[in-house]
Coordinates of C-alpha atoms in Angstrom, one line a residue:
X1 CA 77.4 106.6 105.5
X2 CA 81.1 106.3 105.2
X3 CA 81.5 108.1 108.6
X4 CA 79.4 105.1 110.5
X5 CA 81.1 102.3 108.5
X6 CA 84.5 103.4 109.8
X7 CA 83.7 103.6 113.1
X8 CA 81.8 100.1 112.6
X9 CA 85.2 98.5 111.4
X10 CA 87.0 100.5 114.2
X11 CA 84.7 98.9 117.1
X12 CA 84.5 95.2 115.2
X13 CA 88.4 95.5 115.2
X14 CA 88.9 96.7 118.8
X15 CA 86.1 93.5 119.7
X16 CA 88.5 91.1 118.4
X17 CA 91.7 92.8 119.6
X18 CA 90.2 92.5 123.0
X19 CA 88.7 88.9 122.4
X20 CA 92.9 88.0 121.7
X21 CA 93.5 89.6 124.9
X22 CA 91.8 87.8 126.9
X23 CA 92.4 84.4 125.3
X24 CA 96.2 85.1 125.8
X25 CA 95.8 85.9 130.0
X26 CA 93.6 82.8 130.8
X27 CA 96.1 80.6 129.6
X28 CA 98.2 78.8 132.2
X29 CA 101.7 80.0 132.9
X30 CA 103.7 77.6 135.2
X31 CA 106.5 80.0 135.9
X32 CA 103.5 82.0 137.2
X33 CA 101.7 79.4 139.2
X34 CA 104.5 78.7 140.8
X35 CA 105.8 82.0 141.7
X36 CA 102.4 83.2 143.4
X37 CA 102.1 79.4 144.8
X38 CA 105.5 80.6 146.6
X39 CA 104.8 83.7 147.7
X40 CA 101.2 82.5 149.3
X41 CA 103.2 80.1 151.1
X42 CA 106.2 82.5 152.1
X43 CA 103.6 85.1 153.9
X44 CA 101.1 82.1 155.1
X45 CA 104.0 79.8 157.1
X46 CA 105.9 83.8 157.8
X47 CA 108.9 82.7 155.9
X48 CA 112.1 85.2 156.3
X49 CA 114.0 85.1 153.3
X50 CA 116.6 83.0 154.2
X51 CA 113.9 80.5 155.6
X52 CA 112.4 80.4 152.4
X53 CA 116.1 80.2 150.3
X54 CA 116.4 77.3 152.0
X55 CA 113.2 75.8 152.3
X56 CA 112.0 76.1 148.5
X57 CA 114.5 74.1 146.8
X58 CA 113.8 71.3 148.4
X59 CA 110.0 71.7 148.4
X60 CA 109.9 72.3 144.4
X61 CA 112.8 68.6 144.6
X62 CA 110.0 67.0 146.3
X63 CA 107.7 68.1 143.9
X64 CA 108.8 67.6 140.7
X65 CA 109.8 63.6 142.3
X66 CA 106.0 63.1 143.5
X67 CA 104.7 64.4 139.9
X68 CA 106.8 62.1 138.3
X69 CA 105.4 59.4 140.5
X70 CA 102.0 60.6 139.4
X71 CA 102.5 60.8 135.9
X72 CA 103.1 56.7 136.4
X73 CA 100.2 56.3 138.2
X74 CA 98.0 58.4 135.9
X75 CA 99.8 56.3 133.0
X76 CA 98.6 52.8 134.6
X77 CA 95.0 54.3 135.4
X78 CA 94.6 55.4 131.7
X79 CA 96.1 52.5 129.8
X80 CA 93.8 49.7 131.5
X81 CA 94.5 45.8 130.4
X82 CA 93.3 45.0 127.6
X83 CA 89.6 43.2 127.1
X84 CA 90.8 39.7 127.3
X85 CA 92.7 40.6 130.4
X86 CA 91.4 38.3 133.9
X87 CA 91.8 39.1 137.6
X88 CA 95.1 38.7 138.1
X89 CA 96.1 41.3 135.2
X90 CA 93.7 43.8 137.3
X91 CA 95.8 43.2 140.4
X92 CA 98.7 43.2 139.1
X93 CA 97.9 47.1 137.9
X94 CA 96.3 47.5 140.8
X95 CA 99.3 46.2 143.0
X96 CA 101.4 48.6 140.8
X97 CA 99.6 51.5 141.9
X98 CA 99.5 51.1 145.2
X99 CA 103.2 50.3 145.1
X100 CA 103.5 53.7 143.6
X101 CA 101.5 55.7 146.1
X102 CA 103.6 54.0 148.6
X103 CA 106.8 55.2 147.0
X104 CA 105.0 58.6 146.9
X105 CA 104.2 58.3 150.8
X106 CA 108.0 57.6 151.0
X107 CA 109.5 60.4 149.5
X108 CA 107.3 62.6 151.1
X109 CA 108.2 62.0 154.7
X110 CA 112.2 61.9 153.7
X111 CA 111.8 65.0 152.3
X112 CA 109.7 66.7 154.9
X113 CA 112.8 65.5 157.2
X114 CA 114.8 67.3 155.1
X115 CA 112.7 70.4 155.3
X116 CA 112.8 70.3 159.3
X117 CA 116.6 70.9 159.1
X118 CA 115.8 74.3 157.5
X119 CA 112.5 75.7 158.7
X120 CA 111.0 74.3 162.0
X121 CA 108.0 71.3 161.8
X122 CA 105.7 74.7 162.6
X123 CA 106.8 76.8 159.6
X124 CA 106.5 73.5 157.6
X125 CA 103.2 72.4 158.7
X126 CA 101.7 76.1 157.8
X127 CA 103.5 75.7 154.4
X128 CA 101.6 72.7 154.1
X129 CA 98.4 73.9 155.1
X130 CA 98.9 77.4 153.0
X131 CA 99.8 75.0 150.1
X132 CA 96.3 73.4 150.6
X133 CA 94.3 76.4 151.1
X134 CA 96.1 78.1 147.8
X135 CA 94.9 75.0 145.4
X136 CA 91.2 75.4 146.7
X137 CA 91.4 79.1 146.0
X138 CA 92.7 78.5 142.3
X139 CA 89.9 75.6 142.2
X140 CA 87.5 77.9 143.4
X141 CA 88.6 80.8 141.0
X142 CA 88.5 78.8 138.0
X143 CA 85.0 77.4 138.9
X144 CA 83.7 80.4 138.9
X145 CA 85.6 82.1 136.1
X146 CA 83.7 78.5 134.1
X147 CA 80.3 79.3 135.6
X148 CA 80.8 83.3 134.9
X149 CA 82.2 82.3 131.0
X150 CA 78.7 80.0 130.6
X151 CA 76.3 82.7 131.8
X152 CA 75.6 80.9 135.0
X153 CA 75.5 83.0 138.8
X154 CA 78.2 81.7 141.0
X155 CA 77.3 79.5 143.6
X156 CA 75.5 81.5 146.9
X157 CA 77.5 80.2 150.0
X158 CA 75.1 80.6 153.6
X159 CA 76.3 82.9 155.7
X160 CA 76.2 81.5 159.3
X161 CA 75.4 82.9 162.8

């Protein structure tokens, strides 16, 4: 009887070790992110080494600029006017975030200028393609890791001919 509650303790205990184990490796890491987000680029676009030296400081410049721009327009969507507000207080937020995305559009196309001095528009256009195709990947991932987590069968894609 002793024997069996022992070894009852030991599984419970080894349950919840491993329960804290995975808990800790599904949470986000940003320096992570970022570093496979990189090196899915680097081999996608065929970066060499100096190529991508040179190209990623200005990419991850660009970056941290356009989420700041963002974060503003996240801000304005989230914090709408208040109840007694009329029209012209909806345009005017309105008006703000366009003004924003137009910034946004700005920023982008002086620093893709930027990044055609180090890498050439092809290298930069597959880095912006393998940039694409990575966030759908990590999309798709944690979808599935959600439906997997709730019991439910991952979606069935058709196979064509």
């Amino acid at each position: 009887k002793m024997k069996r509650s022992i070894i009852i303790l030991v599984c419970t205990f080894m349950s919840i070790c491993f329960a804290v184990a995975q808990h800790k490796r599904s949470k986000f890491n940003p320096q992570e992110f970022k570093e496979k987000l990189e090196g899915y680029i680097t081999q996608e676009a065929g970066f060499t080494q100096s190529e991508a030296q040179a190209f990623y400081p200005i990419y991850f410049e660009m970056k941290t600029k356009q989420l700041t721009i963002q974060r503003k327009i996240f801000h304005l969507k989230k914090n709408i006017p208040t109840t007694d507000a009329d029209s012209s207080d909806f345009a005017t937020t309105i008006q703000k975030i366009k003004d924003l995305g137009v910034e946004k559009a700005k920023l982008e196309a002086t620093y893709y200028k930027k990044m055609y001095e180090t890498v050439s528009p092809q290298k930069v256009y597959k880095a912006m393609c393998a940039e694409d195709k990575f966030h759908r990947q990590v999309l798709e991932h944690i979808g599935q890791g959600r439906h997997q987590a709730k019991g439910h069968r991952p979606k069935q894609t058709e196979t064509r001919n």
